[in-house]
Every structure is written in structure tokens, then in C-alpha cells.
CSV table of C-alpha atoms and ligand atoms in Angstrom, one decimal:
chain,number,residue,atom,x,y,z
A,262,UNK,CA,-19.8,7.2,-10.0
A,263,UNK,CA,-20.1,5.0,-7.0
A,264,UNK,CA,-20.1,7.8,-4.6
A,265,UNK,CA,-23.6,7.9,-3.1
A,266,UNK,CA,-24.9,5.4,-5.7
A,267,UNK,CA,-25.4,1.7,-5.7
A,268,UNK,CA,-23.4,-0.6,-7.9
A,269,UNK,CA,-26.6,-1.8,-9.6
A,270,UNK,CA,-27.4,1.7,-10.6
A,271,UNK,CA,-23.9,2.5,-11.8
A,272,UNK,CA,-23.1,-0.6,-13.9
A,273,UNK,CA,-25.0,0.5,-17.1
A,274,UNK,CA,-23.6,4.0,-16.8
A,275,UNK,CA,-20.1,2.7,-16.3
A,276,UNK,CA,-20.4,0.4,-19.3
A,277,UNK,CA,-21.6,3.2,-21.5
A,278,UNK,CA,-18.8,5.5,-20.3
A,279,UNK,CA,-16.1,3.0,-21.0
A,280,UNK,CA,-17.5,2.2,-24.3
A,281,UNK,CA,-17.8,5.9,-25.4
A,282,UNK,CA,-14.6,7.2,-23.7
A,283,UNK,CA,-12.3,4.2,-23.3
A,284,UNK,CA,-9.3,6.1,-22.1
A,285,UNK,CA,-8.6,9.1,-19.9
A,286,UNK,CA,-7.4,10.9,-23.0
A,287,UNK,CA,-10.8,10.3,-24.7
A,288,UNK,CA,-12.6,11.6,-21.7
A,289,UNK,CA,-10.3,14.6,-21.5
A,290,UNK,CA,-11.2,15.5,-25.2
A,291,UNK,CA,-15.0,14.9,-24.6
A,292,UNK,CA,-17.6,17.5,-25.1
A,293,UNK,CA,-18.7,18.4,-21.6
A,294,UNK,CA,-22.3,18.7,-22.5
A,295,UNK,CA,-22.2,15.1,-23.9
A,296,UNK,CA,-20.7,13.8,-20.7
A,297,UNK,CA,-23.3,15.6,-18.6
A,298,UNK,CA,-26.0,14.1,-20.8
A,299,UNK,CA,-24.6,10.6,-20.4
A,300,UNK,CA,-24.6,11.2,-16.6
A,301,UNK,CA,-28.2,12.3,-16.6
A,302,UNK,CA,-30.2,10.3,-14.0
A,303,UNK,CA,-27.2,9.3,-12.0
A,304,UNK,CA,-27.3,12.5,-9.8
A,305,UNK,CA,-24.6,14.4,-8.0
A,306,UNK,CA,-23.7,16.1,-11.2
A,307,UNK,CA,-20.6,17.8,-9.8
A,308,UNK,CA,-19.0,14.4,-10.0
A,309,UNK,CA,-19.3,14.4,-13.7
A,310,UNK,CA,-17.8,17.9,-14.0
A,311,UNK,CA,-15.0,16.9,-11.7
A,312,UNK,CA,-14.4,13.7,-13.6
A,313,UNK,CA,-13.9,15.7,-16.8
A,314,UNK,CA,-11.7,18.2,-15.1
A,315,UNK,CA,-9.6,15.5,-13.5
A,316,UNK,CA,-9.2,13.6,-16.8
A,317,UNK,CA,-7.9,16.8,-18.4
A,318,UNK,CA,-5.3,17.3,-15.6
A,319,UNK,CA,-4.2,13.7,-16.0
A,320,UNK,CA,-4.1,13.8,-19.8
A,321,UNK,CA,-2.1,17.0,-19.6
A,322,UNK,CA,0.4,15.4,-17.3
A,323,UNK,CA,0.3,12.1,-19.2
A,324,UNK,CA,0.3,10.3,-15.9
A,325,UNK,CA,-1.9,9.5,-12.9
A,326,UNK,CA,-0.5,10.7,-9.6
A,327,UNK,CA,0.1,7.8,-7.3
A,328,UNK,CA,0.5,9.4,-3.9
A,329,UNK,CA,-2.4,10.6,-1.7
A,330,UNK,CA,-1.1,14.1,-1.9
A,331,UNK,CA,-0.9,14.0,-5.7
A,332,UNK,CA,-4.3,12.4,-6.1
A,333,UNK,CA,-5.9,15.0,-3.8
A,334,UNK,CA,-4.8,17.7,-6.3
A,335,UNK,CA,-7.2,16.3,-8.8
A,336,UNK,CA,-10.6,18.0,-9.0
A,337,UNK,CA,-13.2,16.1,-7.0
A,338,UNK,CA,-10.8,13.8,-5.2
A,339,UNK,CA,-11.1,14.0,-1.4
A,340,UNK,CA,-9.5,12.2,1.4
A,341,UNK,CA,-11.3,8.9,0.9
A,342,UNK,CA,-10.8,8.5,-2.8
A,343,UNK,CA,-7.1,9.6,-2.6
A,344,UNK,CA,-6.5,7.0,0.1
A,345,UNK,CA,-8.4,4.2,-1.6
A,346,UNK,CA,-6.7,4.8,-5.0
A,347,UNK,CA,-3.3,5.1,-3.4
A,348,UNK,CA,-3.8,1.8,-1.5
A,349,UNK,CA,-5.7,-0.3,-4.0
A,350,UNK,CA,-4.2,0.9,-7.3
A,351,UNK,CA,-0.7,1.8,-6.2
A,352,UNK,CA,-0.1,-0.4,-3.1
A,353,UNK,CA,0.8,2.6,-0.9
A,354,UNK,CA,0.1,2.6,2.8
A,355,UNK,CA,-3.0,4.8,3.3
A,356,UNK,CA,-5.7,4.9,5.9
A,357,UNK,CA,-8.9,4.2,4.0
A,358,UNK,CA,-12.2,5.0,5.7
A,359,UNK,CA,-15.4,4.7,3.8
A,360,UNK,CA,-18.9,4.3,5.3
A,361,UNK,CA,-18.5,0.5,5.7
A,362,UNK,CA,-15.1,0.8,7.4
A,363,UNK,CA,-16.4,3.6,9.5
A,364,UNK,CA,-19.1,1.3,10.8
A,365,UNK,CA,-16.8,-1.7,11.4
A,366,UNK,CA,-14.2,0.3,13.2
A,367,UNK,CA,-16.8,2.3,15.3
A,368,UNK,CA,-18.1,-1.1,16.5
A,369,UNK,CA,-14.8,-2.8,16.9
A,370,UNK,CA,-13.8,-0.2,19.4
A,371,UNK,CA,-17.3,0.7,20.6
A,372,UNK,CA,-16.7,4.4,19.9
A,373,UNK,CA,-19.4,6.2,21.8
A,374,UNK,CA,-18.9,9.7,20.4
A,375,UNK,CA,-21.6,10.5,17.8
A,376,UNK,CA,-20.9,11.1,14.1
A,377,UNK,CA,-19.6,13.3,12.6
A,378,UNK,CA,-17.4,14.3,15.6
A,379,UNK,CA,-16.3,10.7,15.9
A,380,UNK,CA,-14.6,10.6,12.5
A,381,UNK,CA,-11.3,11.7,13.9
A,382,UNK,CA,-11.3,8.9,16.5
A,383,UNK,CA,-12.4,6.4,13.9
A,384,UNK,CA,-9.6,7.4,11.5
A,385,UNK,CA,-7.1,7.1,14.3
A,386,UNK,CA,-8.3,3.7,15.2
A,387,UNK,CA,-8.3,2.7,11.5
A,388,UNK,CA,-4.7,3.8,11.2
A,389,UNK,CA,-3.8,1.6,14.2
A,390,UNK,CA,-5.2,-1.5,12.6
A,391,UNK,CA,-4.0,-0.8,9.0
A,392,UNK,CA,-1.1,-3.0,8.1
A,393,UNK,CA,2.1,-1.9,6.4
A,394,UNK,CA,1.7,-4.3,3.5
A,395,UNK,CA,-1.3,-5.4,1.3
A,396,UNK,CA,-3.0,-2.3,2.4
A,397,UNK,CA,-5.4,-2.4,-0.6
A,398,UNK,CA,-6.4,-5.9,0.2
A,399,UNK,CA,-7.0,-4.9,3.8
A,400,UNK,CA,-9.1,-2.0,2.9
A,401,UNK,CA,-11.2,-4.0,0.5
A,402,UNK,CA,-11.6,-6.8,3.1
A,403,UNK,CA,-12.8,-4.3,5.6
A,404,UNK,CA,-15.2,-2.8,3.1
A,405,UNK,CA,-16.6,-6.2,2.3
A,406,UNK,CA,-16.9,-7.1,5.9
A,407,UNK,CA,-19.0,-4.0,6.4
A,408,UNK,CA,-21.1,-4.6,3.3
A,409,UNK,CA,-21.9,-8.3,4.0
A,410,UNK,CA,-21.3,-9.1,7.7
A,411,UNK,CA,-21.2,-6.0,9.8
A,412,UNK,CA,-24.3,-4.5,8.2
A,413,UNK,CA,-26.1,-1.5,9.6
A,414,UNK,CA,-29.0,-3.0,11.4
A,415,UNK,CA,-28.4,-6.6,12.0
A,416,UNK,CA,-24.7,-7.4,12.1
A,417,UNK,CA,-24.0,-11.1,11.7
A,418,UNK,CA,-21.7,-11.3,14.7
A,419,UNK,CA,-21.9,-15.1,14.9
A,420,UNK,CA,-19.9,-15.4,11.6
A,421,UNK,CA,-17.7,-12.4,12.0
A,422,UNK,CA,-13.9,-13.0,12.1
A,423,UNK,CA,-13.6,-10.0,14.4
A,424,UNK,CA,-16.2,-11.2,16.9
A,425,UNK,CA,-13.8,-12.1,19.7
A,426,UNK,CA,-12.2,-8.7,19.8
A,427,UNK,CA,-15.2,-6.6,19.0
A,428,UNK,CA,-16.1,-4.2,21.9
A,429,UNK,CA,-19.5,-3.4,20.4
A,430,UNK,CA,-20.5,-7.0,20.3
A,431,UNK,CA,-19.5,-7.3,24.0
A,432,UNK,CA,-22.0,-4.6,24.8
A,433,UNK,CA,-24.8,-6.7,23.4
A,434,UNK,CA,-26.0,-3.8,21.2
A,435,UNK,CA,-23.6,-3.7,18.3
A,436,UNK,CA,-26.0,-2.0,16.0
A,437,UNK,CA,-26.0,1.0,18.3
A,438,UNK,CA,-22.7,1.9,16.8
A,439,UNK,CA,-21.7,4.2,15.1
A,440,UNK,CA,-23.7,6.6,17.3
A,441,UNK,CA,-25.4,9.1,15.1
A,442,UNK,CA,-26.2,12.7,16.0
A,443,UNK,CA,-29.8,13.8,15.7
A,444,UNK,CA,-30.4,15.2,12.2
A,445,UNK,CA,-32.1,18.5,11.7
A,446,UNK,CA,-34.9,18.6,9.0
A,447,UNK,CA,-33.9,20.2,5.7
A,448,UNK,CA,-35.3,23.6,4.9
A,449,UNK,CA,-37.9,23.6,2.1
A,450,UNK,CA,-37.5,25.9,-0.9
A,451,UNK,CA,-40.1,26.6,-3.5
A,452,UNK,CA,-39.7,27.4,-7.2
A,453,UNK,CA,-41.3,27.0,-10.6
A,454,UNK,CA,-40.4,25.3,-13.8
A,455,UNK,CA,-42.0,26.2,-17.1
A,456,UNK,CA,-43.2,23.9,-19.8
A,457,UNK,CA,-43.4,25.9,-23.0
A,458,UNK,CA,-44.7,24.0,-26.0
A,459,UNK,CA,-44.8,24.8,-29.7
A,460,UNK,CA,-45.7,22.4,-32.6
A,461,UNK,CA,-45.0,19.2,-30.6
A,462,UNK,CA,-41.7,20.5,-29.1
A,463,UNK,CA,-40.8,21.8,-25.7
A,464,UNK,CA,-38.4,24.7,-25.0
A,465,UNK,CA,-35.3,23.5,-23.1
A,466,UNK,CA,-32.4,25.6,-21.8
A,467,UNK,CA,-28.9,24.7,-20.7
A,468,UNK,CA,-28.2,25.5,-17.1
A,469,UNK,CA,-25.1,27.5,-16.2
A,470,UNK,CA,-22.0,25.3,-16.2
A,471,UNK,CA,-21.4,25.9,-12.5
A,472,UNK,CA,-23.8,25.4,-9.6
A,473,UNK,CA,-26.6,23.0,-9.0
A,474,UNK,CA,-27.3,20.7,-12.0
A,475,UNK,CA,-24.7,22.7,-13.8
A,476,UNK,CA,-24.4,22.2,-17.6
A,477,UNK,CA,-27.5,20.1,-17.8
A,478,UNK,CA,-30.4,20.6,-20.1
A,479,UNK,CA,-33.5,21.7,-18.2
A,480,UNK,CA,-36.9,23.3,-18.4
A,481,UNK,CA,-36.6,27.1,-17.8
A,482,UNK,CA,-37.2,28.0,-14.2
A,483,UNK,CA,-37.6,31.0,-11.9
A,484,UNK,CA,-34.2,31.0,-10.3
A,485,UNK,CA,-34.8,28.9,-7.2
A,486,UNK,CA,-31.6,27.9,-5.4
A,487,UNK,CA,-30.4,26.4,-2.1
A,488,UNK,CA,-30.2,29.9,-0.8
A,489,UNK,CA,-33.6,31.2,-1.7
A,490,UNK,CA,-37.0,30.9,-3.3
A,491,UNK,CA,-37.7,31.3,-7.0
A,492,UNK,CA,-39.2,34.5,-8.2
A,493,UNK,CA,-42.2,32.9,-9.7
A,494,UNK,CA,-41.7,34.9,-12.8
A,495,UNK,CA,-42.4,33.1,-16.1
A,496,UNK,CA,-39.9,33.6,-19.0
A,497,UNK,CA,-42.6,34.6,-21.4
A,498,UNK,CA,-46.0,36.1,-21.0
A,499,UNK,CA,-49.0,34.1,-21.9
A,500,UNK,CA,-51.8,32.0,-20.5
A,501,UNK,CA,-50.2,29.7,-18.0
A,502,UNK,CA,-51.8,26.6,-16.6
A,503,UNK,CA,-50.9,25.2,-13.2
A,504,UNK,CA,-49.8,21.6,-13.8
A,505,UNK,CA,-49.1,20.5,-10.2
A,506,UNK,CA,-45.8,20.2,-8.5
A,507,UNK,CA,-43.0,17.7,-7.6
A,508,UNK,CA,-41.0,17.6,-4.4
A,509,UNK,CA,-37.3,16.9,-4.8
A,510,UNK,CA,-34.7,16.4,-2.1
A,511,UNK,CA,-31.2,17.8,-2.4
A,512,UNK,CA,-28.7,17.1,0.4
A,513,UNK,CA,-29.2,20.5,2.1
A,514,UNK,CA,-32.7,21.4,1.2
A,515,UNK,CA,-35.9,20.1,-0.2
A,516,UNK,CA,-37.4,21.7,-3.2
A,517,UNK,CA,-41.1,22.0,-4.1
A,518,UNK,CA,-41.2,22.8,-7.8
A,519,UNK,CA,-44.4,24.0,-9.3
A,520,UNK,CA,-44.9,23.2,-12.9
A,521,UNK,CA,-46.7,25.6,-15.3
A,522,UNK,CA,-47.6,25.0,-18.9
A,523,UNK,CA,-48.3,27.1,-21.9
A,524,UNK,CA,-48.2,27.0,-25.7
A,525,UNK,CA,-46.8,29.8,-27.7
A,526,UNK,CA,-46.3,30.6,-31.4
A,527,UNK,CA,-43.2,32.7,-31.1
A,528,UNK,CA,-39.6,32.2,-29.9
A,529,UNK,CA,-38.9,32.6,-26.2
A,530,UNK,CA,-36.2,35.1,-25.3
A,531,UNK,CA,-32.7,33.9,-24.6
A,532,UNK,CA,-30.8,30.8,-25.5
A,533,UNK,CA,-32.5,27.5,-25.7
A,534,UNK,CA,-33.7,24.8,-28.1
A,535,UNK,CA,-37.0,23.3,-29.2
A,536,UNK,CA,-36.8,19.6,-28.3
A,537,UNK,CA,-39.4,17.2,-29.8
A,538,UNK,CA,-41.6,16.0,-26.9
A,539,UNK,CA,-41.5,12.4,-28.3
A,540,UNK,CA,-37.8,12.4,-28.0
A,541,UNK,CA,-37.4,13.8,-24.5
A,542,UNK,CA,-35.8,10.5,-23.3
A,543,UNK,CA,-32.8,11.5,-25.3
A,544,UNK,CA,-32.5,15.0,-23.9
A,545,UNK,CA,-30.5,14.0,-20.9
A,546,UNK,CA,-32.7,15.8,-18.4
A,547,UNK,CA,-31.6,15.4,-14.8
A,548,UNK,CA,-34.1,13.6,-12.7
A,549,UNK,CA,-35.7,16.6,-11.2
A,550,UNK,CA,-36.6,18.0,-14.6
A,551,UNK,CA,-37.5,14.6,-16.1
A,552,UNK,CA,-40.1,14.4,-13.3
A,553,UNK,CA,-41.2,17.9,-13.9
A,554,UNK,CA,-41.7,17.0,-17.6
A,555,UNK,CA,-43.6,14.0,-16.6
A,556,UNK,CA,-45.9,16.1,-14.5
A,557,UNK,CA,-46.5,18.5,-17.3
A,558,UNK,CA,-47.2,15.7,-19.8
A,559,UNK,CA,-49.5,14.0,-17.3
A,560,UNK,CA,-51.4,17.2,-16.8
A,561,UNK,CA,-51.7,17.7,-20.5
A,562,UNK,CA,-53.1,14.2,-20.8
A,563,UNK,CA,-55.5,14.9,-18.0
A,564,UNK,CA,-56.6,18.1,-19.6
A,565,UNK,CA,-57.5,16.4,-22.8
A,566,UNK,CA,-58.9,13.3,-21.2
A,567,UNK,CA,-60.8,14.4,-18.1
A,568,UNK,CA,-61.3,10.8,-17.1
A,569,UNK,CA,-57.6,10.3,-16.9
A,570,UNK,CA,-56.9,8.9,-13.5
A,571,UNK,CA,-55.1,10.8,-10.8
A,572,UNK,CA,-52.0,8.7,-10.4
A,573,UNK,CA,-50.4,8.3,-7.0
A,574,UNK,CA,-47.4,6.3,-8.1
A,575,UNK,CA,-44.8,8.6,-9.4
A,576,UNK,CA,-42.9,6.0,-11.4
A,577,UNK,CA,-46.1,4.6,-12.9
A,578,UNK,CA,-47.1,7.8,-14.5
A,579,UNK,CA,-43.8,8.7,-16.2
A,580,UNK,CA,-44.7,8.9,-19.9
A,581,UNK,CA,-43.0,6.5,-22.1
A,582,UNK,CA,-40.9,9.2,-23.7
A,583,UNK,CA,-39.3,10.0,-20.4
A,584,UNK,CA,-39.6,6.7,-18.8
A,585,UNK,CA,-37.4,4.8,-21.2
A,586,UNK,CA,-34.4,6.7,-20.1
A,587,UNK,CA,-35.3,6.9,-16.5
A,588,UNK,CA,-35.8,3.2,-16.2
A,589,UNK,CA,-32.5,2.5,-17.9
A,590,UNK,CA,-30.9,4.9,-15.5
A,591,UNK,CA,-32.4,4.2,-12.1
A,592,UNK,CA,-32.4,7.7,-10.9
A,593,UNK,CA,-34.0,7.0,-7.5
A,594,UNK,CA,-30.6,5.6,-6.4
A,595,UNK,CA,-28.9,8.9,-6.6
A,596,UNK,CA,-30.0,10.1,-3.3
A,597,UNK,CA,-28.2,11.6,-0.4
A,598,UNK,CA,-30.1,11.9,2.7
A,599,UNK,CA,-28.1,10.5,5.6
A,600,UNK,CA,-31.1,8.6,6.7
A,601,UNK,CA,-31.7,7.4,3.2
A,602,UNK,CA,-29.1,4.7,2.4
A,603,UNK,CA,-28.6,4.0,-1.2
A,604,UNK,CA,-28.0,0.4,-0.7
A,605,UNK,CA,-30.5,-2.1,0.6
A,606,UNK,CA,-30.7,-1.7,4.4
A,607,UNK,CA,-29.1,-5.0,5.3
A,608,UNK,CA,-26.4,-5.0,2.6
A,609,UNK,CA,-24.3,-2.3,4.1
A,610,UNK,CA,-23.2,0.0,1.3
A,611,UNK,CA,-22.5,-2.9,-1.0
A,612,UNK,CA,-19.4,-4.2,-2.7
A,613,UNK,CA,-17.8,-1.3,-4.5
A,614,UNK,CA,-20.3,1.0,-3.0
A,615,UNK,CA,-17.5,2.1,-0.9
A,616,UNK,CA,-17.9,5.6,-1.6
A,617,UNK,CA,-17.1,7.9,1.2
A,618,UNK,CA,-20.0,10.3,1.5
A,619,UNK,CA,-17.8,13.1,2.6
A,620,UNK,CA,-15.7,13.5,-0.5
A,621,UNK,CA,-18.3,15.5,-2.3
A,622,UNK,CA,-21.2,17.7,-1.2
A,623,UNK,CA,-24.8,17.4,-2.4
A,624,UNK,CA,-26.5,17.5,-5.4
A,625,UNK,CA,-29.4,15.4,-6.1
A,626,UNK,CA,-31.3,13.4,-3.6
A,627,UNK,CA,-34.0,12.0,-5.7
A,628,UNK,CA,-37.1,11.3,-3.8
A,629,UNK,CA,-39.4,13.2,-6.1
A,630,UNK,CA,-43.1,12.9,-5.3
A,631,UNK,CA,-46.2,14.7,-6.2
A,632,UNK,CA,-47.4,17.2,-3.7
A,633,UNK,CA,-50.4,18.3,-5.8
B,597,SF4,S1,-18.6,-8.7,15.8
B,597,SF4,FE1,-20.5,-7.9,15.0
B,597,SF4,S2,-20.4,-5.7,15.5
B,597,SF4,FE2,-18.4,-6.5,15.7
B,597,SF4,S3,-17.4,-6.1,13.8
B,597,SF4,FE3,-18.2,-8.2,13.7
B,597,SF4,S4,-20.2,-8.0,12.8
B,597,SF4,FE4,-19.6,-6.0,13.4
């Protein structure tokens, strides 16, 4: 959960998960749709799918692997998690490099090569300074140093225990490290989502279990993807009203999602379910579709109350039916742009926000905003 997400955002999710699925065996037996719904708003939904898959592997073996190699065989476990778990949980010597350690080591040795190419050198340097014993303590100490002292913008070199041997400090510009490559702008894709209403309920579908936002409940859409634009085709014929759009950032592209509304009296084709609009907060919509629902509801309110003000503040206009869930689950933390840290700028990546961003690719960078 902590990959790409702050501790503050994760705590309520973690508490609910542990309460509902207290052991790895409970999680292995869980209904995947329920787990995905409990994850809604946290973003990076492939983590949830991998978590269930990993729980099933561990439950089948009746043991957690303790070596890095064994851990890496679990779905969703990459180099960072494997090293961190092996060191912290099992006391094995492993080279742990999360974003905080990466920053500390890049500064300690004033590594001038830009990221991501510098990662090999940073790992080598980290290996050099990693002790043979108490590896877990060492890793956690380095993480905390990065989170609280060697922070991204204004490192507190005066109180740093590494100050005397720090090459970056000696340059007088410690915050110049790690050197970052210039980032290219994400491509922008367009698509449409469809709000179909009947008797106070909205038509929701279940997204395919694999792929972006896989297995989540959602509004029907027109097939947009990272690779291409949506078709614009509505799932049913009828009188469609344009309800505006939301912009949503994924790690590899930005999506401008137009929202269209209609009311019908019949059943739409294909699988789906009518969900009471007043209970949308319980639908487990991922943030993108919760915001799309908000846009649709706001447009509906504006249509019936012409004086309804044109909100600028995305959060302020989330209707209560959606907002209750969204506020409990602070979705805006589940972002992923490299220039968009999930932790406060001067708090590093935060204690236990030691997630290595490289273990898992995108999914959900949540900076939804209105574009119309
Ligand atoms: S001396 Fe400054 S730049 Fe160097 S590790 Fe410590 S806080 Fe970071």
C-alpha cells in the first residue's frame, strides 16, 4: 500500500484491511472484487491484484519466502520490496534502495550522473556502505535520515550525522543531487464515460480483471486506453447531454475524460448493475470514475438549478454521496508523477513511505481537475 502513497493516506486502508482480512490465509480466500472495492481511492490498483495473487501463493505454500530470490517470485514483488523484506523481516543482508536512500547515497557520494541511469552506481555505493549485520536497522535508519534530515529541497546538513563525509555537502549545493534527467511531457488521450440513469440508479459495469483499473466498478466508457483514444461511441442510443470533462493523470499519459449523461427506461446491453445514486459512496469507484460521477451529478444539479454556481474547486463540488468515501480515502495521494511527490516536499518520502517507485508501473496519478 505504501508504494507511491503517503502513510497518512494508507493508515485507514491498512486498518480496514487488517480488520477484514487479518491473516494471509483470509486474504487468499477473499473475493477479488471485495478487495478491489476496499482498495478504491488508493490508486495503483495493480498493487491490490498482486497482493491477492501473492497471498494465494504464500497460502498455498504455507510459508513466506525469506530470501530475496524467493520473495521476488511473488507477484508484484520487485527488487526493492524483496530486499527490504529480506533485510527487515528476516535479517538477511540485502541492498535496500528506496527513494530516500537513493537521495542520501547520491548526495553522500555526489553522484553526478542523472537518474535513472545513476541507479546502478547508487546501488553499488549502497552495497559498499551496507553492513553485514543489523541490515534491517541500517536500511531503516537510512530511510529515516532521508525522510527527516536529508530531505529533497533543504537538507539539514548541520544536524546530519553524515555531514563530515558527505561529498554533496562539500560542493555547497547538496540539493542538486540526485541529478534528474529532464522529463518529457506525458501524451494526452481523450475518452468518454457515460452516466446512464434510471429511477434514481446509475448503470455501473465491472472493468476487465486485467489492465488499467482492472476489476473495478466503473461507469461505462468508450474504450480509451494508454495506447489510443476512445471511440466516442455510447453504449446505448438516446439523447445524450454533455456534462463536461475531468482530466486525470496516469503515470504514462494524461486522460481527458468527457462525461455524457442520459436517462433511459430500458436495460442497457451487456453485463452491469443498477446502483442507487444515493449510495454511490459504497460502490468502490476508483477515483477517476468517482470524479466523473461527481461531474455528472454536478451537471444534473446545474441543469435543474440554473443558478447553481460553476464550481472551480474540484474537491468542494464532490456530492456528498461520493465525497464521504473520497474524504475517508484521500485519493489525491495516489499520484505518480515523478515531479509530483506524494509526501510533503520537505518531509522526504516519509517514514514508512519507503516505497521504491520502480517496483510497480503506473496506474493512477490522481490530479483530476475540470477542463470544462
Ligand atoms: S550532509 Fe546534507 S546532503 Fe549530505 S547526507 Fe547529510 S543531509 Fe544529506
